[in-house]
Tab-separated table of C-alpha atoms (C1' of nucleotides) in Angstrom:
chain	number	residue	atom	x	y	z
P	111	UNK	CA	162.976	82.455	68.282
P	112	UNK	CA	163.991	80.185	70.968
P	113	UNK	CA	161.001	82.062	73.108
P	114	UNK	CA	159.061	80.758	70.190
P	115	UNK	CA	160.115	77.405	70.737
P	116	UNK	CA	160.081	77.136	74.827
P	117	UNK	CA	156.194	77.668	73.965
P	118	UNK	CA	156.083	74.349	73.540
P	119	UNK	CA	157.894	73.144	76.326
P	120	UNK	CA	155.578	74.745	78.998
P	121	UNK	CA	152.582	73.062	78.702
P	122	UNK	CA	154.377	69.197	78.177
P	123	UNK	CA	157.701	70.039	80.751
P	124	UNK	CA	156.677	68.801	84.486
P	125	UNK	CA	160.079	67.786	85.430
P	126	UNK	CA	162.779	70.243	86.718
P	127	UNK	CA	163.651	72.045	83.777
P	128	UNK	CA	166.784	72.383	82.860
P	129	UNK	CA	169.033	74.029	80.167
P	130	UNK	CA	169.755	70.951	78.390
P	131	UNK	CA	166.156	69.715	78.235
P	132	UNK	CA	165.131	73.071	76.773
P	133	UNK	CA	166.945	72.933	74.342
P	134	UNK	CA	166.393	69.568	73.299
P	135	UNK	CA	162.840	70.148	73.128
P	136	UNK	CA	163.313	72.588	71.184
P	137	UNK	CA	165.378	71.042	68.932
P	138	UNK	CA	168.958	72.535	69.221
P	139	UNK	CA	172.113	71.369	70.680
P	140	UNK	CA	172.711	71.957	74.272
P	141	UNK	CA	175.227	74.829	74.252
P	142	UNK	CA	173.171	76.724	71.470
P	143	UNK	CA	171.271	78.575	74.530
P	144	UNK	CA	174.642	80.213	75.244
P	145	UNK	CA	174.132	82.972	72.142
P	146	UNK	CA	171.029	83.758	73.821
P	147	UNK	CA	171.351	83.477	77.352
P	148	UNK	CA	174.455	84.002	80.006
P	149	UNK	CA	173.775	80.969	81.751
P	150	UNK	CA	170.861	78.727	82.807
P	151	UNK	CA	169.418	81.382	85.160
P	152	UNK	CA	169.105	84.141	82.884
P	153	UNK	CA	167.398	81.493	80.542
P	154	UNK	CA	164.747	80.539	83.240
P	155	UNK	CA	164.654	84.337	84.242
P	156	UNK	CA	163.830	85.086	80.627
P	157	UNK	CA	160.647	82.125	80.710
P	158	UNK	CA	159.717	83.055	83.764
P	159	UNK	CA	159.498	86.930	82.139
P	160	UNK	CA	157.839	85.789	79.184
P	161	UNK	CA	154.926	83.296	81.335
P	162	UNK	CA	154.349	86.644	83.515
P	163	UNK	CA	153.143	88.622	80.215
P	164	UNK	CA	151.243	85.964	79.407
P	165	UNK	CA	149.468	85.326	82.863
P	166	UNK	CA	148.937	88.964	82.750
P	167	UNK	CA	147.104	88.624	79.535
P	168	UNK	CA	145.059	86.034	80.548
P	169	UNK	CA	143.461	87.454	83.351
P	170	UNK	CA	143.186	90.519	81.053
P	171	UNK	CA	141.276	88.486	78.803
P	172	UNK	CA	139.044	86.913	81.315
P	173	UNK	CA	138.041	90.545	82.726
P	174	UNK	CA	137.257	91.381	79.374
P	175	UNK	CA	133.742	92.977	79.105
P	176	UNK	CA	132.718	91.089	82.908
P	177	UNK	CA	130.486	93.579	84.928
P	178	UNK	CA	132.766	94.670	87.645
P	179	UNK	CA	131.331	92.239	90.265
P	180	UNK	CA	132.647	89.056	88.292
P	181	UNK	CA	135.835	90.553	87.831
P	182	UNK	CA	137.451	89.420	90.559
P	183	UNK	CA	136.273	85.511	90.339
P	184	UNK	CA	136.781	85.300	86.312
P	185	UNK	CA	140.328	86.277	86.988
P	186	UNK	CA	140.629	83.901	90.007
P	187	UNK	CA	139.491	81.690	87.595
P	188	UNK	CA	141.730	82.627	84.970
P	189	UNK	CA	144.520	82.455	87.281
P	190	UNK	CA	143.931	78.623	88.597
P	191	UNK	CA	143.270	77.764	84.739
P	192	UNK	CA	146.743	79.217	84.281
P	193	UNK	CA	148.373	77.306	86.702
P	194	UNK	CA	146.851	73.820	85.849
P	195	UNK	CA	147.414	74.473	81.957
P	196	UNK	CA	151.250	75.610	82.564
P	197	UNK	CA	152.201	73.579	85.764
P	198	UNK	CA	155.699	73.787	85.190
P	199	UNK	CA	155.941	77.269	83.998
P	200	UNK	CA	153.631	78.255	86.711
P	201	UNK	CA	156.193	76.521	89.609
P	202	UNK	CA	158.934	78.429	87.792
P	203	UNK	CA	157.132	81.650	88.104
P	204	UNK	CA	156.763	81.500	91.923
P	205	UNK	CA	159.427	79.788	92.588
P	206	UNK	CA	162.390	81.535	94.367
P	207	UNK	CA	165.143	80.010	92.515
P	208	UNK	CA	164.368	82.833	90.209
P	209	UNK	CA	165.634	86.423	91.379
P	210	UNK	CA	163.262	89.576	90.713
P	211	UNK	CA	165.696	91.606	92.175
P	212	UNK	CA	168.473	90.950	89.003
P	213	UNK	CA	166.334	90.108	85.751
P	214	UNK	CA	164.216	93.907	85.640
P	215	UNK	CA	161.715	92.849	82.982
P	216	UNK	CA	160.559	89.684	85.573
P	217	UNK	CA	160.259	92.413	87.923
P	218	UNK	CA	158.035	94.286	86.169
P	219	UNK	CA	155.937	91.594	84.899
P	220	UNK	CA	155.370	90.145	88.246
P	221	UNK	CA	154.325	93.263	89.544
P	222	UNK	CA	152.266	93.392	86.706
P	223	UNK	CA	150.578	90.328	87.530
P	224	UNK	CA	150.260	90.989	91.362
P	225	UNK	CA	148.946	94.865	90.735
P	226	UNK	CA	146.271	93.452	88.114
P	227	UNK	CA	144.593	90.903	90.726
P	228	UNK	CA	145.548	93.641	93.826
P	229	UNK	CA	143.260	96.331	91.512
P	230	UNK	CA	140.067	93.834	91.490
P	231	UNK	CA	140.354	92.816	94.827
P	232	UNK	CA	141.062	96.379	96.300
P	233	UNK	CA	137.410	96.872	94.942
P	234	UNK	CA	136.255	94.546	97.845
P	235	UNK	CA	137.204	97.340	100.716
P	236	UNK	CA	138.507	100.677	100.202
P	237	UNK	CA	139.598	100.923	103.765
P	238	UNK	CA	141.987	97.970	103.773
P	239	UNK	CA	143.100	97.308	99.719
P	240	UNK	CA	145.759	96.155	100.566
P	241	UNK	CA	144.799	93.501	103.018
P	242	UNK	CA	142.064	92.391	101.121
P	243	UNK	CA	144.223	91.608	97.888
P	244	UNK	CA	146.832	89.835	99.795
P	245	UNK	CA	144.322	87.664	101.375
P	246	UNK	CA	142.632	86.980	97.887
P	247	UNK	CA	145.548	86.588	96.045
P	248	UNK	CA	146.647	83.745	99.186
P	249	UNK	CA	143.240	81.954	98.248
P	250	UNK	CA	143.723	81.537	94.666
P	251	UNK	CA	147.698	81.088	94.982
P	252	UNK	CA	146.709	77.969	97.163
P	253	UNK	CA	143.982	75.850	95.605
P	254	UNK	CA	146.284	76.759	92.641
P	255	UNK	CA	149.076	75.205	93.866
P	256	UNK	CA	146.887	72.481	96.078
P	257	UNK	CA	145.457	71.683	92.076
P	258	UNK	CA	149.295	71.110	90.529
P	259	UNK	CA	150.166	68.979	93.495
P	260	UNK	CA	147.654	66.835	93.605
P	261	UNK	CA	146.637	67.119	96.633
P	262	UNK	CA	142.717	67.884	96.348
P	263	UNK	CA	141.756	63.687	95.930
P	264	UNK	CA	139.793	62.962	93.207
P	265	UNK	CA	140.014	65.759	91.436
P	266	UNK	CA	142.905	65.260	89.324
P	267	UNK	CA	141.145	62.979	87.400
P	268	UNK	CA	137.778	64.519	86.234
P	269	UNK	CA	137.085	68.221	85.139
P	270	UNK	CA	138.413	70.139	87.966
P	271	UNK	CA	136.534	73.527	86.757
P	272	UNK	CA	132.863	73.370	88.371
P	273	UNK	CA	134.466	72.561	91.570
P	274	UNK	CA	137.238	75.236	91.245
P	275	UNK	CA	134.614	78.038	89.752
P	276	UNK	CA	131.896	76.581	92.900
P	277	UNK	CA	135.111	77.360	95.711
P	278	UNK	CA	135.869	80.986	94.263
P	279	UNK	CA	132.477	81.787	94.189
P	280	UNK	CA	132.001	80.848	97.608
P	281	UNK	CA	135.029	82.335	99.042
P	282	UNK	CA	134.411	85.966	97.155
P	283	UNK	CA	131.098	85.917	98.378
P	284	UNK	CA	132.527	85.088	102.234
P	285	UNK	CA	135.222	88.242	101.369
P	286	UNK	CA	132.081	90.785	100.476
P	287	UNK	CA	130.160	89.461	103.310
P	288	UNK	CA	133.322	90.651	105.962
P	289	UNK	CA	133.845	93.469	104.083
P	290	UNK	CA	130.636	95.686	103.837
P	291	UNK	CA	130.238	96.204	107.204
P	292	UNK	CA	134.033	97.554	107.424
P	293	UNK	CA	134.482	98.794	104.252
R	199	UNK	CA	167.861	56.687	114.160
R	200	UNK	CA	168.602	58.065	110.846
R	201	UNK	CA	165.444	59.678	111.282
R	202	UNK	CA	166.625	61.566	113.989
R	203	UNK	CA	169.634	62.899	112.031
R	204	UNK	CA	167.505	64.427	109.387
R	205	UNK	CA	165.660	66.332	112.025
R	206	UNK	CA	168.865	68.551	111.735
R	207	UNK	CA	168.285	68.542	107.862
R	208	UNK	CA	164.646	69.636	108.029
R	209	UNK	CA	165.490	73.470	109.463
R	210	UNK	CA	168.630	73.575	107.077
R	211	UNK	CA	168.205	72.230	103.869
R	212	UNK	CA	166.782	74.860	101.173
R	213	UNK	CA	168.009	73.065	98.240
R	214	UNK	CA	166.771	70.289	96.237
R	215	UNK	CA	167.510	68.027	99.117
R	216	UNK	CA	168.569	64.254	97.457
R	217	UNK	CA	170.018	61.218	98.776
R	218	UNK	CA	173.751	62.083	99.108
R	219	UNK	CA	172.845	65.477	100.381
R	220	UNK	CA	170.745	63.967	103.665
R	221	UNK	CA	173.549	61.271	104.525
R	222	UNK	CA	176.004	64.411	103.879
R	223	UNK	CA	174.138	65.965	106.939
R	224	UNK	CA	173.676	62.636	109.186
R	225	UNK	CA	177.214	62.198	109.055
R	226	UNK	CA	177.277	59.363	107.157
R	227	UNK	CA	178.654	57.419	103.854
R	228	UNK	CA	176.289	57.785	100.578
R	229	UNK	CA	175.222	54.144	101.196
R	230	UNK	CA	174.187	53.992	104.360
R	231	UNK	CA	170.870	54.566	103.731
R	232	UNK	CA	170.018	51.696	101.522
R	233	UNK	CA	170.370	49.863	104.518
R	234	UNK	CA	167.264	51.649	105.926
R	235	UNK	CA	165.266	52.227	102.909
R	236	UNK	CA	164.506	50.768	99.285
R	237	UNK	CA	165.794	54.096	97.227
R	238	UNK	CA	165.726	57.736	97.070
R	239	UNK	CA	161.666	57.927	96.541
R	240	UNK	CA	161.147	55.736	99.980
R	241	UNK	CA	163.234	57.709	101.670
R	242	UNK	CA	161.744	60.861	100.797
R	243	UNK	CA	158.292	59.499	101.692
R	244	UNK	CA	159.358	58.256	104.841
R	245	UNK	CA	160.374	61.890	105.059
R	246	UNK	CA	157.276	63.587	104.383
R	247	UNK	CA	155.430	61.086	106.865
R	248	UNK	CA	157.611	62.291	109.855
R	249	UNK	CA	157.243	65.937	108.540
R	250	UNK	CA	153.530	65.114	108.462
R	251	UNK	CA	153.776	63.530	111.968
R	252	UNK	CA	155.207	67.163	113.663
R	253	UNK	CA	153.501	69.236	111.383
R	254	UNK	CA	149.661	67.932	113.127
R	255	UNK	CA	151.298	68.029	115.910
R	256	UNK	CA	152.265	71.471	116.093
R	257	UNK	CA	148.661	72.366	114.733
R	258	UNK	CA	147.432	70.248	117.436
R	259	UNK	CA	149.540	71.988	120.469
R	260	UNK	CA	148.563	74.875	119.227
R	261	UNK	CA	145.099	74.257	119.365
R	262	UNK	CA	145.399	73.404	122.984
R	263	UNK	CA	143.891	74.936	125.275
R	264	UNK	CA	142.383	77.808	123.039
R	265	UNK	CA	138.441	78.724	123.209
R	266	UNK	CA	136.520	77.028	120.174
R	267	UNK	CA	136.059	80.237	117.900
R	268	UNK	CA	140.085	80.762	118.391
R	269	UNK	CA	141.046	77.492	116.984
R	270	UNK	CA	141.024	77.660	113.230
R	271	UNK	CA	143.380	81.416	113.537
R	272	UNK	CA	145.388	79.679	115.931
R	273	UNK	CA	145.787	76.592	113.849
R	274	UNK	CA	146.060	78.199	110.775
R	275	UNK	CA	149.129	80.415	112.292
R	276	UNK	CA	150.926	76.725	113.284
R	277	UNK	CA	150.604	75.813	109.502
R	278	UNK	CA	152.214	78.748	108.206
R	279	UNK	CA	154.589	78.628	110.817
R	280	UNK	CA	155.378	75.086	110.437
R	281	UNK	CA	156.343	76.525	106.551
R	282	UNK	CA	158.246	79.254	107.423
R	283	UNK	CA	160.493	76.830	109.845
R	284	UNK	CA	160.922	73.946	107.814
R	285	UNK	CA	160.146	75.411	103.924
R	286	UNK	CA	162.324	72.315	102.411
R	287	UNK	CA	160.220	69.788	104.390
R	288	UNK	CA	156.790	71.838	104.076
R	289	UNK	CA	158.031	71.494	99.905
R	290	UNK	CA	158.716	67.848	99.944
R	291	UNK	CA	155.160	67.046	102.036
R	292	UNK	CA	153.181	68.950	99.541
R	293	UNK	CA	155.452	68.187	96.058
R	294	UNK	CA	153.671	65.413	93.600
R	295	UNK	CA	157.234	63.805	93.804
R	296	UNK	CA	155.725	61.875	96.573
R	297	UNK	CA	153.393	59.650	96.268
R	298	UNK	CA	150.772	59.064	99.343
R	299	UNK	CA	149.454	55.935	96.943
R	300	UNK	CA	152.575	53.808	97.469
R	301	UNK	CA	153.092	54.963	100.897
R	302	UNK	CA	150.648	53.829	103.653
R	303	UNK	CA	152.075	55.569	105.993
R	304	UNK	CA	152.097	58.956	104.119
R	305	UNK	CA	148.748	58.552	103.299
R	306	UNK	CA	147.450	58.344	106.673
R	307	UNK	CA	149.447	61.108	107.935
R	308	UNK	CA	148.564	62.831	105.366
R	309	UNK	CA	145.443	62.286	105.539
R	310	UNK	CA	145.343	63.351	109.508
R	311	UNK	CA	146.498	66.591	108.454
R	312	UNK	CA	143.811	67.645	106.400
R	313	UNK	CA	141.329	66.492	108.960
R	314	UNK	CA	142.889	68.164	111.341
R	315	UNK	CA	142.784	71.175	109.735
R	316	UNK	CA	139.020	70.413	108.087
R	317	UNK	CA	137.363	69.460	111.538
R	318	UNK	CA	137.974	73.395	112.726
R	319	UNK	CA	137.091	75.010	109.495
R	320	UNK	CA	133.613	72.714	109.534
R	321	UNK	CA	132.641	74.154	112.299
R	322	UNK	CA	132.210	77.630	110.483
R	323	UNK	CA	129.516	75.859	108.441
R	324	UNK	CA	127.653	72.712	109.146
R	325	UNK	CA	126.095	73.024	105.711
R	326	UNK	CA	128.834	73.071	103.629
R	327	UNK	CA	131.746	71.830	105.750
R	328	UNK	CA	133.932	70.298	102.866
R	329	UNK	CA	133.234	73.833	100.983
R	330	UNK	CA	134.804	76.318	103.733
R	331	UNK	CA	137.514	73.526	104.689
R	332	UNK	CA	138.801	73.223	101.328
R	333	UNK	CA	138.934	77.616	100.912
R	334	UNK	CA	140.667	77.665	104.437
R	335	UNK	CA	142.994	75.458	103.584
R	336	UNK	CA	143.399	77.053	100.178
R	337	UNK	CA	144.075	80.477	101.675
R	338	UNK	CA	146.343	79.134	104.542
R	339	UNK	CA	148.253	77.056	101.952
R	340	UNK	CA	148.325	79.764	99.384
R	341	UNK	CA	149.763	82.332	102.110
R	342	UNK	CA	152.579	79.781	103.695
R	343	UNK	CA	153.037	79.681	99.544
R	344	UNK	CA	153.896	83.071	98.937
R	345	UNK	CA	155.769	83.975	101.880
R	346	UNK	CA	158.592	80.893	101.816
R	347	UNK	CA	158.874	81.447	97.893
R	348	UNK	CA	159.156	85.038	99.266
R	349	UNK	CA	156.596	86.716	96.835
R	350	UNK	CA	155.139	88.528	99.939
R	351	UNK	CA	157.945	91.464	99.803
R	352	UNK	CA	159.433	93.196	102.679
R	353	UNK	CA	158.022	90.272	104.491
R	354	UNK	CA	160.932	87.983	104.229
R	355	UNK	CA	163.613	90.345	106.333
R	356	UNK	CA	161.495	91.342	109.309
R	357	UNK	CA	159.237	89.608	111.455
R	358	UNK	CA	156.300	88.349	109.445
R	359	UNK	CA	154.390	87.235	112.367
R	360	UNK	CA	152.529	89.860	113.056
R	361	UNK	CA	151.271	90.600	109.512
R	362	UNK	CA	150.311	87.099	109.267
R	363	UNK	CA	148.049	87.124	112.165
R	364	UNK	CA	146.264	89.950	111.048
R	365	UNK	CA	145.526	88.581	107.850
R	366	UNK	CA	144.695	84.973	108.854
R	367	UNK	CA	142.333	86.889	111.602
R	368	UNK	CA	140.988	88.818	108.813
R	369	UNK	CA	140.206	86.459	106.513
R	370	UNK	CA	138.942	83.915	109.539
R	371	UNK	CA	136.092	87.039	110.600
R	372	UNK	CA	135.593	87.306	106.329
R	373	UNK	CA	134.733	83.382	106.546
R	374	UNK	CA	132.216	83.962	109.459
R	375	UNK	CA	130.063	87.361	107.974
R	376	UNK	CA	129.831	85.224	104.901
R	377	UNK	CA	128.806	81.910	106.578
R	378	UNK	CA	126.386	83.270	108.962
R	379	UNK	CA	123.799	83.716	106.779
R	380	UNK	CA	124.250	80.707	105.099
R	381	UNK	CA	125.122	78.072	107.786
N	1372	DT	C1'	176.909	92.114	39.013
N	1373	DG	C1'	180.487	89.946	41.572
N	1374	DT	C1'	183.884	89.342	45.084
N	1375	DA	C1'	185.597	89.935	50.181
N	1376	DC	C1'	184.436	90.226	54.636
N	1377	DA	C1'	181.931	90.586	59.098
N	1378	DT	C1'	178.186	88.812	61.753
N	1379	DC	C1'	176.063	85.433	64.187
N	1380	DA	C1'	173.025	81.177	65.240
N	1381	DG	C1'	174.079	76.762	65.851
N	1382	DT	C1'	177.323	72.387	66.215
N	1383	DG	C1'	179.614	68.712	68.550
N	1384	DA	C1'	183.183	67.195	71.416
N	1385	DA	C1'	184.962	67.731	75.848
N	1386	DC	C1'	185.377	69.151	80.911
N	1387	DG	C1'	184.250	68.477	85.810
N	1388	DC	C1'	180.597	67.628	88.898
N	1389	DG	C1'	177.175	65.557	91.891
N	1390	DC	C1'	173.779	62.391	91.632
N	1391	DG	C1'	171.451	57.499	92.664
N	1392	DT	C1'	172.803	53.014	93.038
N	1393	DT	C1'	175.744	48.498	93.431
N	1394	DC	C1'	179.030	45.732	95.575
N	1395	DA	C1'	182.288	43.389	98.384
N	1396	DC	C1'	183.970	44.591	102.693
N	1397	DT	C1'	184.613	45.706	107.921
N	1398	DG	C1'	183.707	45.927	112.615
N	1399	DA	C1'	180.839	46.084	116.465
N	1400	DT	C1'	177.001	43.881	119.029
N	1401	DG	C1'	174.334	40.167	120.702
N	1402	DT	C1'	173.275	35.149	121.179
N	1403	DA	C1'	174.248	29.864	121.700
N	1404	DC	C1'	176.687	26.494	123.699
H	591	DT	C1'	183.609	32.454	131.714
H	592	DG	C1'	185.076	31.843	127.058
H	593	DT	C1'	184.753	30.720	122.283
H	594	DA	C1'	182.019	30.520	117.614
H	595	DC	C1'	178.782	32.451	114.939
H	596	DA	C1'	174.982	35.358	113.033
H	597	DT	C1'	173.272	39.944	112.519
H	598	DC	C1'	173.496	44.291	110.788
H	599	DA	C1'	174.793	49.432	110.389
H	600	DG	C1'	178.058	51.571	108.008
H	601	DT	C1'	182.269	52.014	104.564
H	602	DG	C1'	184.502	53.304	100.376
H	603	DA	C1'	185.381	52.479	95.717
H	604	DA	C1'	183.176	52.157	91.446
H	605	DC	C1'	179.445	52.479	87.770
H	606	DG	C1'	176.711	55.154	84.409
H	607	DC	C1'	174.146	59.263	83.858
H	608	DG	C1'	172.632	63.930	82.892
H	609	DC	C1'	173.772	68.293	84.059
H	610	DG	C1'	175.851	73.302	83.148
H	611	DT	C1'	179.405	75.210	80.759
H	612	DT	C1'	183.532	76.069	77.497
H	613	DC	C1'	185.676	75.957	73.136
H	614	DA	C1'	187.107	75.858	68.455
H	615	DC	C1'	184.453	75.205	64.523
H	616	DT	C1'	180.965	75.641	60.466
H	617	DG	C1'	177.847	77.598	57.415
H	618	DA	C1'	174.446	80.753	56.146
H	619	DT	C1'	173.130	85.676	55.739
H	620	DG	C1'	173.831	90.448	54.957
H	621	DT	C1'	176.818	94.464	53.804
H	622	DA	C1'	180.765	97.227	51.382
H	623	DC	C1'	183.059	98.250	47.514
DNA sequence: TGTACATCAGTGAACGCGCGTTCACTGATGTAC
DNA sequence: TGTACATCAGTGAACGCGCGTTCACTGATGTAC
């Protein structure tokens, strides 16, 4: 129910959210959290969780009846869309004031997220899947993050998506190009 | 001279660094730097110019001296370097907390970073040289990223450098196959 | 059907804390005569 | 060479603020007899 609520929150919060300004969004006094939560890291924990299962499902959905060549760049895709839409949320996610190695479910959702690009990607070169998926998932995790911050000019302004869909086609086209000689 | 104090600050500080925190580390009362800056945002963007400042000049010096085709891995290893030694710093350059519209002096360093990085990358395609600039520095960005927010696991307790290199020099010879048709 | 009780989400006041910022001040350094 | 004065980096106390957290509480909901 507060989950329900934090919904909310993560596409308007760009601040440093905190415990108190949860719950004010959502509409509750500020030690209400407390019946839910242990403290203000399990909370974040918790949305950090929850945005992994939902990141998951959007690349899901993005896959979703794509030939298996436009797999990988409609979940790139899906991935930057995440970010811009759920900047906050997104920061949180990544961010490593969050510990996988205490909260279990974030643990599993991450790796959840991680293993669903890591399978597309691995396509790209059998011989080195690993490699290959940590290099893609670098791309994307960068002009992702380059988008939030502001830091590609001009964009910020106008409708970021031709450019962004342009660059990932480019760059998965660059990855198949190095890998079918090696792979 | 305060400047040079926060030097110190730059390899330490992993926290949300503020204010009180940096004159903390210079030695020095809470109010001493109003006597050097406006407020806490001019001080952090007098910050990030000076990170700026070392940060081309590390990708510079280690440009130096290499053969053309080895600049853009070897430059590309200084900026992930550059994150891994001062992840605080690399942070505050790169946060939207700063901005390089108020601050001339950001702005052009700023500004000389990206080129910097933008003039090696053109050269792997003089018909698209924005286009591979902007997915090198996406994938260099994205992998200094993951690895300070330590999402790259088993990474953050041994030396990374190795691992690095291969990828960067992966993803550099992925860049080439793909451009060599095209360029 | 009605009363007694446990459960539990949420309240609101209070705490100690560190923050950014202000203000009147001190004390050292350099310059003018 | 010595005195008078301006400059200026830094001090330390104080402010108002929002934070995370605790605590005794209220009031609604569901269950037992």
């Amino acid at each position: 129910m507060i989950e329900a609520g934090l919904e909310t929150l993560r596409h308007a919060g760009l601040r440093g959210l905190g415990l108190r300004e949860l719950a004010r969004a959502v509409g509750v006094s500020a030690s209400a959290p407390y019946r839910h939560f242990a403290d203000r890291k399990a909370l974040l924990e918790a949305l950090a969780a929850s945005g992994f299962e939902r990141f998951v499902a959007a690349m899901a959905a993005a896959r979703e009846g794509m030939p298996l060549e436009e797999e990988l760049p409609a979940m790139a895709m899906a991935y930057i869309r995440f970010a811009i839409d759920n900047p906050a949320l997104f920061r949180l996610m990544f961010s490593a004031e969050i510990s996988p190695y205490r909260d279990t479910a974030l643990k599993q959702q991450a790796a959840a997220a991680y293993a669903t690009i890591a399978v597309a990607a691995a396509r790209e070169d059998k011989a080195e899947p690993a490699e290959v998926a940590v290099i893609c998932w670098s791309f994307v995790h960068g002009l992702a993050m380059l988008v939030i911050d502001e830091q590609i000019l001009g964009v910020a302004h106008t409708d970021p998506e031709p450019l962004l869909r342009k660059l990932t086609r480019s760059f998965v086209s660059d990855i198949r190009a190095g890998r079918r000689k090696t792979g």
